[in-house]
CSV table of C-alpha atoms and ligand atoms in Angstrom, one decimal:
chain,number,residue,atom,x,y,z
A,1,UNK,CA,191.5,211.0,140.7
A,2,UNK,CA,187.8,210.8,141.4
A,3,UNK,CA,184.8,212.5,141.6
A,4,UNK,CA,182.8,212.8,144.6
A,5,UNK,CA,179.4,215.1,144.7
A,6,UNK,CA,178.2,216.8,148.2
A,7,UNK,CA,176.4,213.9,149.2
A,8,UNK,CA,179.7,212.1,149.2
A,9,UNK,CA,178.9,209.5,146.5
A,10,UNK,CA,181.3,208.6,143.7
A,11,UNK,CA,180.7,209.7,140.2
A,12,UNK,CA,182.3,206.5,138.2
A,13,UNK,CA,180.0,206.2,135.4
A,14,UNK,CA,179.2,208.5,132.3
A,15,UNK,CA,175.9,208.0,130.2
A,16,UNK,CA,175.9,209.9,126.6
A,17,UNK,CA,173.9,211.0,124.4
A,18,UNK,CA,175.8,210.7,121.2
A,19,UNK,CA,172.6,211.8,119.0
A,20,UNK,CA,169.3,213.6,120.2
A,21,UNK,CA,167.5,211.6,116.9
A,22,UNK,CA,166.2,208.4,116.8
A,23,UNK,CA,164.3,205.9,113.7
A,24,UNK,CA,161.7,205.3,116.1
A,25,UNK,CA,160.0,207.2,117.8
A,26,UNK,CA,158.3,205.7,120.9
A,27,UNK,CA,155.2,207.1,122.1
A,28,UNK,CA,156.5,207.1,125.7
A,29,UNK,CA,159.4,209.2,124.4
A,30,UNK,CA,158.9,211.3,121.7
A,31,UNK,CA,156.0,213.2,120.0
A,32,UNK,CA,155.6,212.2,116.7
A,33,UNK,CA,157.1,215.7,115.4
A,34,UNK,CA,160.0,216.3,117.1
A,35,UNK,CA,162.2,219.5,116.8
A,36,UNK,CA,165.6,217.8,117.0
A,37,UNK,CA,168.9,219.5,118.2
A,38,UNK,CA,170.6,221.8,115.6
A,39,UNK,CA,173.0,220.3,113.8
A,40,UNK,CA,175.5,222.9,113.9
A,41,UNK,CA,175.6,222.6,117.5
A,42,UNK,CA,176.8,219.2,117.9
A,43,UNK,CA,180.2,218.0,119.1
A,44,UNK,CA,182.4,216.2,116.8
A,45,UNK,CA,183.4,212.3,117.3
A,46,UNK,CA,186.7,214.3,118.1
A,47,UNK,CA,185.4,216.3,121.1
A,48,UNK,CA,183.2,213.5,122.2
A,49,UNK,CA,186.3,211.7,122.6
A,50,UNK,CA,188.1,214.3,123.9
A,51,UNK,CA,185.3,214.6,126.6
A,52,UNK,CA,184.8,211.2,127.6
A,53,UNK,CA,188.6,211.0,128.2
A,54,UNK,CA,188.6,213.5,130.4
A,55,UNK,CA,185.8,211.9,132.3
A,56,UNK,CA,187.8,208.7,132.5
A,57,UNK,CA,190.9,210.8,133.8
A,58,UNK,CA,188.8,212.0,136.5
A,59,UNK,CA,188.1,208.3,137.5
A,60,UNK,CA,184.8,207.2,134.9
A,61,UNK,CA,185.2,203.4,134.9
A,62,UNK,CA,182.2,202.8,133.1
A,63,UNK,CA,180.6,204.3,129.4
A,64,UNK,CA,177.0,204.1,128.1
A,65,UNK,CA,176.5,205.5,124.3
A,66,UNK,CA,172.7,206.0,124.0
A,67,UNK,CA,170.7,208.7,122.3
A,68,UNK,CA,168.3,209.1,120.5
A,69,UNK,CA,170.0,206.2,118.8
A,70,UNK,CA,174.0,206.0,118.9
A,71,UNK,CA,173.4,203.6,116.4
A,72,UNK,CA,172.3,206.6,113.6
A,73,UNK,CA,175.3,208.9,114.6
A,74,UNK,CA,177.0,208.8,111.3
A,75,UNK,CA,180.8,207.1,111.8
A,76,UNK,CA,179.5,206.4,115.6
A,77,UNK,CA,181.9,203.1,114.8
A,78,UNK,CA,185.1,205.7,114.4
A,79,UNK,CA,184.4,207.4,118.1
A,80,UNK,CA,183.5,203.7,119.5
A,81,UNK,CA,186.9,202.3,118.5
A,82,UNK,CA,188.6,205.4,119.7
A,83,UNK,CA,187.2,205.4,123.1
A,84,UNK,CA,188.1,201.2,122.9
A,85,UNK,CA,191.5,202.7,123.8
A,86,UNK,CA,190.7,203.1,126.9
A,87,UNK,CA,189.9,199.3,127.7
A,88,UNK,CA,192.7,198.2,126.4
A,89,UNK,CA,194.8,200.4,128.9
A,90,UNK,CA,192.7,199.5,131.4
A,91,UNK,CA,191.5,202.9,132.9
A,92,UNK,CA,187.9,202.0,131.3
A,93,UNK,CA,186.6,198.9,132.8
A,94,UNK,CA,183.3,199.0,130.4
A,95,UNK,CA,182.3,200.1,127.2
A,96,UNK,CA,178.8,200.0,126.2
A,97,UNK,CA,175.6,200.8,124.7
A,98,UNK,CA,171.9,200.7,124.9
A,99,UNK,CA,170.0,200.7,121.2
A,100,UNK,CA,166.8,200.1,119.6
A,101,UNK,CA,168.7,196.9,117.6
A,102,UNK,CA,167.5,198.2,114.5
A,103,UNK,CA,171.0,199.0,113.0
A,104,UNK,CA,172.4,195.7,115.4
A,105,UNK,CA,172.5,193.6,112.4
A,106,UNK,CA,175.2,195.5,110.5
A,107,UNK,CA,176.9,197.0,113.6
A,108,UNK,CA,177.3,193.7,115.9
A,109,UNK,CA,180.0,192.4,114.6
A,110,UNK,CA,181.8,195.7,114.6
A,111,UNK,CA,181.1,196.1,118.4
A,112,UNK,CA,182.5,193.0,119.5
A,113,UNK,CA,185.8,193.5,118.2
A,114,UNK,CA,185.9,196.7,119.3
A,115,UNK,CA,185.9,195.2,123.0
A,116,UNK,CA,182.1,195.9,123.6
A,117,UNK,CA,180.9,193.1,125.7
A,118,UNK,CA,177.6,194.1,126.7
A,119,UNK,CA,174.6,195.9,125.4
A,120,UNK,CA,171.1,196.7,126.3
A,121,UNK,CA,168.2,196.6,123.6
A,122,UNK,CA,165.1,198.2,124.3
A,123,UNK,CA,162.3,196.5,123.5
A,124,UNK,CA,158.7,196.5,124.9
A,125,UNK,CA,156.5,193.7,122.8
A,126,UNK,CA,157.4,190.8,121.1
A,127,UNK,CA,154.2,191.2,118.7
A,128,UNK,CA,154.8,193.1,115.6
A,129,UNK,CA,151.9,194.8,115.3
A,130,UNK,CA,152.0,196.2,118.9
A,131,UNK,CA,155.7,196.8,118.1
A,132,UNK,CA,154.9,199.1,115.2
A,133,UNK,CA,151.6,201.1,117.5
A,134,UNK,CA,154.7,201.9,120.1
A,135,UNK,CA,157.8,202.7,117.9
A,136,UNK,CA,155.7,204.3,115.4
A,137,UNK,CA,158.1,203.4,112.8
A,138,UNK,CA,160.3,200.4,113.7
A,139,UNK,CA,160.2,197.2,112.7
A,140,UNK,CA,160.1,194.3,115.0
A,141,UNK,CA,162.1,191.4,112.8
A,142,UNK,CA,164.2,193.8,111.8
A,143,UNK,CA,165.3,193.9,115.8
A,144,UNK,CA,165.3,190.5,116.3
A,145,UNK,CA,167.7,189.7,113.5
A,146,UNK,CA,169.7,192.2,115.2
A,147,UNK,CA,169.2,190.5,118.5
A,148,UNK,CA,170.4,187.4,116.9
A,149,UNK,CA,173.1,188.9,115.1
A,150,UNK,CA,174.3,190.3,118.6
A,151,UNK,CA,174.4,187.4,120.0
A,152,UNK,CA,176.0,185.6,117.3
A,153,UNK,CA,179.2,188.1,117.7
A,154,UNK,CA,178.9,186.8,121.4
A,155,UNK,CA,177.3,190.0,122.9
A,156,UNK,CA,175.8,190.0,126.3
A,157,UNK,CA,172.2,191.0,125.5
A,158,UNK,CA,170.0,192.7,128.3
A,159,UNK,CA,166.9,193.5,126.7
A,160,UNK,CA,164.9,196.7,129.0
A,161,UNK,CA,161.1,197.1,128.8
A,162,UNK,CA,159.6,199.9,129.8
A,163,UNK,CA,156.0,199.0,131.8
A,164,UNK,CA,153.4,200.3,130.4
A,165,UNK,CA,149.7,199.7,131.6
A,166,UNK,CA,146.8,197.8,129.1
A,167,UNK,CA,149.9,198.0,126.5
A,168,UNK,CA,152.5,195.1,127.7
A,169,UNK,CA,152.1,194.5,131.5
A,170,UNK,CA,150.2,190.7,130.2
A,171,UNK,CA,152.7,190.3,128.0
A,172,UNK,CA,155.7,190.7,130.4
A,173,UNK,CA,155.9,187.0,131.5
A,174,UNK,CA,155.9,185.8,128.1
A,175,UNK,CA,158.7,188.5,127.2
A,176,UNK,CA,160.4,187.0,130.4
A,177,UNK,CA,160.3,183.6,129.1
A,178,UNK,CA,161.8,184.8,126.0
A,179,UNK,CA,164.4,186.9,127.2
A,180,UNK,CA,165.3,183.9,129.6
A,181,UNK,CA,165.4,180.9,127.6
A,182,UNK,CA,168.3,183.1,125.2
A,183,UNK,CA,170.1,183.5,128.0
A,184,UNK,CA,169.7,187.3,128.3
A,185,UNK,CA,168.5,189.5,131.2
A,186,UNK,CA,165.2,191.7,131.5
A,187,UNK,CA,164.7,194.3,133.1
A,188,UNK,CA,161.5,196.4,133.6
A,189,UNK,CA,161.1,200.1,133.9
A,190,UNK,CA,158.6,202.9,135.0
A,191,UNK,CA,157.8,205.7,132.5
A,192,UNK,CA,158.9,208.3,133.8
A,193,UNK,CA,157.5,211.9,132.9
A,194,UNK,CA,160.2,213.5,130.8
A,195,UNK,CA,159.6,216.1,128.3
A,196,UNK,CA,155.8,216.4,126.3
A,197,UNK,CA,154.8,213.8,124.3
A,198,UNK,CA,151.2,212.9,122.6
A,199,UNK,CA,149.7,210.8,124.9
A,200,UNK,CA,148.6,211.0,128.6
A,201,UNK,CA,151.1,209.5,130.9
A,202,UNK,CA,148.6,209.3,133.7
A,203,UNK,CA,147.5,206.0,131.5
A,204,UNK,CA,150.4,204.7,130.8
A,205,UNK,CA,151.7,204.7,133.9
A,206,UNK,CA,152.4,200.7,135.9
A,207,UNK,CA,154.0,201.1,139.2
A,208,UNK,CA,156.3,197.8,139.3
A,209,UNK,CA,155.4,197.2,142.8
A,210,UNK,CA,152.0,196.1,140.9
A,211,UNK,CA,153.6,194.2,138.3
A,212,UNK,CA,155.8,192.4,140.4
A,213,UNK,CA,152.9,191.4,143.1
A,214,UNK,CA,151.2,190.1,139.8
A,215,UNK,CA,154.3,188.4,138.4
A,216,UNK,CA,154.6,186.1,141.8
A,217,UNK,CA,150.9,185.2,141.2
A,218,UNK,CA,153.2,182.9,138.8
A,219,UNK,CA,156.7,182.8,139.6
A,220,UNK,CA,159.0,182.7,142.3
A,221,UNK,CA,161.0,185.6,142.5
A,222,UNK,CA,164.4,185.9,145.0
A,223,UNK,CA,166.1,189.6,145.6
A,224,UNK,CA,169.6,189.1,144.8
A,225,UNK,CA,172.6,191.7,145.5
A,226,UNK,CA,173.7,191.4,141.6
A,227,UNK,CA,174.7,194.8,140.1
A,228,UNK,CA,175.6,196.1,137.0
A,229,UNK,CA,176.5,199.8,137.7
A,230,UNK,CA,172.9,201.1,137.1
A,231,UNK,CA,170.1,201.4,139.4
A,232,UNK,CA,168.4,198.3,138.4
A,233,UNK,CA,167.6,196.1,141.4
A,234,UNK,CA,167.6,192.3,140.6
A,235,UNK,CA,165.6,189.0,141.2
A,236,UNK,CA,166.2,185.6,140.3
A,237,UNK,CA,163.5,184.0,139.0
A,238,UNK,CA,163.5,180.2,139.7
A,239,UNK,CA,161.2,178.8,136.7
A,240,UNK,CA,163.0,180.2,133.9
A,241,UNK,CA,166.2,180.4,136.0
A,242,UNK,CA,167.1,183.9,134.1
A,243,UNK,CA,167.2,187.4,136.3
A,244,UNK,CA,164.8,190.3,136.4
A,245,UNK,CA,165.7,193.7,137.0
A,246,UNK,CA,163.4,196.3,138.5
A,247,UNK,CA,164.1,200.0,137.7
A,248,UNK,CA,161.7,202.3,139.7
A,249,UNK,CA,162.7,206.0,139.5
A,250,UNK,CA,158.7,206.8,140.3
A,251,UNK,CA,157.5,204.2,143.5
A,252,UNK,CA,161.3,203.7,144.7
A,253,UNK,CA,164.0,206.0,144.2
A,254,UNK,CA,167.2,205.2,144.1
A,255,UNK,CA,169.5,208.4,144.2
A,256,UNK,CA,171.2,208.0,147.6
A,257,UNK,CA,173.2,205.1,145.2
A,258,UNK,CA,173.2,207.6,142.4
A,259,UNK,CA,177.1,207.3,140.4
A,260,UNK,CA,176.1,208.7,137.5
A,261,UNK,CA,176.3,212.2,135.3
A,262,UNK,CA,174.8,212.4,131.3
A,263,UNK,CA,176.7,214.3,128.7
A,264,UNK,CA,174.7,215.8,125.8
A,265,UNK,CA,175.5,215.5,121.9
A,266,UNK,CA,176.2,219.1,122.2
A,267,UNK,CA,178.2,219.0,125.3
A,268,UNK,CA,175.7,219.5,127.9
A,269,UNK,CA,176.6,218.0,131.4
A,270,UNK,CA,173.4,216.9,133.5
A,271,UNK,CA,174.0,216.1,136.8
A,272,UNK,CA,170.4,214.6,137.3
A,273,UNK,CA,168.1,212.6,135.0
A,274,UNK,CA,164.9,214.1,136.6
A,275,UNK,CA,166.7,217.8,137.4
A,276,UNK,CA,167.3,220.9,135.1
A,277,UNK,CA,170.3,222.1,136.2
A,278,UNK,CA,173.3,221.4,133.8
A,279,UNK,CA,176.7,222.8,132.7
A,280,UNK,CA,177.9,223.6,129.7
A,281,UNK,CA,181.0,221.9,128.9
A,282,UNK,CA,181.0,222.5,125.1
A,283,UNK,CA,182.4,226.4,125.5
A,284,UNK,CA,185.4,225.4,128.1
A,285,UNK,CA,186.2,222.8,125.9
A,286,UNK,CA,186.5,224.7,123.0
A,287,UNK,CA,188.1,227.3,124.6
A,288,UNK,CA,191.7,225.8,124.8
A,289,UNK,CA,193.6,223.2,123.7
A,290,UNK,CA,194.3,221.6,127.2
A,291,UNK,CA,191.9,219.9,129.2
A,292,UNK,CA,192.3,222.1,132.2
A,293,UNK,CA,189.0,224.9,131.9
A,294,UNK,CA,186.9,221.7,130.8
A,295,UNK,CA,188.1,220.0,133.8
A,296,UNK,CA,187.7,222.8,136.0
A,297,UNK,CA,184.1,223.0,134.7
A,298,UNK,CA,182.9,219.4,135.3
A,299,UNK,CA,184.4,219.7,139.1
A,300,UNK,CA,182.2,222.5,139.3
A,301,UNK,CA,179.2,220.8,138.1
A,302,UNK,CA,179.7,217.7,140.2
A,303,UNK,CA,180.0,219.6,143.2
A,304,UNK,CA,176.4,220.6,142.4
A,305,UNK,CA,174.8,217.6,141.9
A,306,UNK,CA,171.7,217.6,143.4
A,307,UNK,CA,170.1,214.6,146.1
A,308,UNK,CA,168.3,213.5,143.3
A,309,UNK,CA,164.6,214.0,141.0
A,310,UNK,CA,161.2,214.1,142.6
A,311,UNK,CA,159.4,212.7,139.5
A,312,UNK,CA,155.3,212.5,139.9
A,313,UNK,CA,152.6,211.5,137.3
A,314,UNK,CA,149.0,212.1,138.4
A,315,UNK,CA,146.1,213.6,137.5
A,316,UNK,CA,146.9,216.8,139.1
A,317,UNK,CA,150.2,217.1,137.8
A,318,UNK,CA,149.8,217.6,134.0
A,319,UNK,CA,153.3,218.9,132.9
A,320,UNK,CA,156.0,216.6,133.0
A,321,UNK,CA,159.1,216.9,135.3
A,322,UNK,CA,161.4,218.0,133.1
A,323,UNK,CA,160.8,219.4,129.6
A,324,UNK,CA,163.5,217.5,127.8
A,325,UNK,CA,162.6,214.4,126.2
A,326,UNK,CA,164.7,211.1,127.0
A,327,UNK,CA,166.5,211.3,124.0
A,328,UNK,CA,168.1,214.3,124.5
A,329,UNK,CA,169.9,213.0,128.1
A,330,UNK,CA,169.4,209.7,127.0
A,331,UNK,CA,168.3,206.2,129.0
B,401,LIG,N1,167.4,204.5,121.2
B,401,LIG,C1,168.0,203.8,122.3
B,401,LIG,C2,167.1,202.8,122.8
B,401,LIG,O1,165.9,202.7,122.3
B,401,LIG,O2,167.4,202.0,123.7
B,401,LIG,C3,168.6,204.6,123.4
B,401,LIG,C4,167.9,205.8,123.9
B,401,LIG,S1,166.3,205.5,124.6
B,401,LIG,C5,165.8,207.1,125.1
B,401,LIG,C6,166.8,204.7,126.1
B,401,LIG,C7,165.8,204.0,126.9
B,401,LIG,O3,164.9,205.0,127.5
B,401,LIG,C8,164.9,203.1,126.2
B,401,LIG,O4,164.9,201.8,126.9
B,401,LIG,C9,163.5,203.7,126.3
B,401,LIG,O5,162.5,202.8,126.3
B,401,LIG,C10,163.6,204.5,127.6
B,401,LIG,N2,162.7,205.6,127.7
B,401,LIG,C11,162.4,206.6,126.8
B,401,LIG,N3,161.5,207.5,127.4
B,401,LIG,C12,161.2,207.0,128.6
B,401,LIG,C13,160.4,207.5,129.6
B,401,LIG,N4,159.7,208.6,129.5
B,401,LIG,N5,160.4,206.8,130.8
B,401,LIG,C14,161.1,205.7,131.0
B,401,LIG,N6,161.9,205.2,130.0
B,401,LIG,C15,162.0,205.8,128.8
């Protein structure tokens, strides 16, 4: 069985948003008050898993867990080894997640034998006190224990920054080095204008096209064809011999290669990171004990999946895209 949208691509890979709250709370993201989902309206671990398994019926070969931070989900290990099911039969070809680290320390161990292979950790400065000015609350050796717990367990680390300007664009080549010499990937991202925050995009903004012309001021960089499944586009990076990835949803967008849908903690289906449109899965499911109306449902949504997001951050445009924060489709 598979999925294909109007524009003829594939839909293989499922992104979800296992919890809208977070422990940080990421200036870029979130305001500092943040009215989070009701918790009355959230899917159990039970009809997350029952969703996801439909999705991988229907041909998903690949699972992210994100958030807010899956990591906070209370029993998220109980739906993680559920879903590991699924790799061990084979009709899952990857499990994984993308955290803040801070709850890595006491949940790496668990992942790995769960049949996790690969995570990402998001983190944007390696100095603590600029770590605590863009988290708000987090707590930077408390990630990098989690880090080296990670990779202890023998998790594949990529560790994502997202680009932000006169906050870490000087820093990126030392982050680089870092990320490099353990052995683990980085990859770069735009801010992209999702949902009102606190601060004023329009200064935050970096297009990577800048930071890259800077990085070669320093280092050679070589476009490979590596993929992972996400949009990321890759370079090898011959002095630290590690890989950069590029994700540019603002100066190159990426959609015609679009595989991707994002399920909601409260069963939300959105077909588009940088669209509104989205289905509600939640009442189908509900509605019977057989998969059939929540199947019937996400064929409908996939067959309108739009072309893809027209994000813009200037000064003329002062609201953002779309009015949901990250966290609630998750990264
Ligand atoms: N809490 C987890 C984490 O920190 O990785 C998962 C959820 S978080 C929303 C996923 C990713 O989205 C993080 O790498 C975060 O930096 C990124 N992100 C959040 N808001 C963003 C925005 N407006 N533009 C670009 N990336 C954003």
């Amino acid at each position: 069985m598979h999925m294909i949208d109007p524009f003829g691509r594939t839909i293989s890979y499922l992104r979800v948003s296992v919890t809208d709250r977070c422990d940080f709370r990421c200036t870029y993201c979130m305001a500092e008050d943040m009215a989070f989902l009701p918790k009355r309206d959230l899917l159990s671990l039970e009809e997350l898993d029952r969703l996801c398994s439909v999705f991988i019926e229907k041909g998903v070969r690949k699972l992210r867990l994100t958030g807010g931070e899956p990591l906070v989900r209370k029993n998220i290990m109980h739906l993680i080894r559920e879903l590991s099911r699924h790799l061990h039969s084979g009709a899952l070809e990857e499990l994984t997640l993308t955290t803040n680290g801070s709850q890595l320390a006491r949940f790496a161990g668990d992942l790995a034998d769960a049949g996790v292979r690969r995570i990402n950790v998001s983190l944007d400065t390696l100095d603590p006190e600029k770590f605590r000015a863009i988290t708000r609350w987090g707590n930077l050796p408390k990630v990098l224990e989690g880090i080296d717990a990670a990779q202890a367990a023998g998790l594949k680390i990529k560790i994502n920054a997202v680009a932000l300007k006169g906050f870490n664009d000087a820093e990126i080549p030392e982050l680089m080095r870092w990320a490099h010499g353990r052995g683990m990937d980085l990859t770069v991202i735009e801010t992209m204008p999702m949902g009102e925050i606190d601060e004023d995009r329009t200064e935050q903004y970096l297009p990577l096209s800048l930071l890259r012309a800077q990085l070669e001021q320093a280092f050679t960089l070589n476009d490979i064809p590596y993929k992972t499944g996400g949009p990321a586009r890759y370079v090898d990076v011959q002095e630290t011999g590690g890989r950069l990835g590029f994700i540019t949803p603002m100066t190159h967008n990426f959609c015609e290669s679009c595989n991707r849908v994002r399920l909601t903690c409260t069963g939300t289906l959105y077909m588009c990171l940088g669209q509104e449109d989205a289905a509600d899965l939640r009442a189908p499911l509900r509605a019977s004990e057989g998969n059939e109306p929540v199947s019937a449902a996400i064929d409908e949504a996939i067959g309108r999946k739009p072309k893809g997001h027209d994000f813009v951050i200037d000064r003329r445009t002062s609201r953002p895209a779309v009015s949901r924060h990250m966290s609630v489709t998750g990264g």
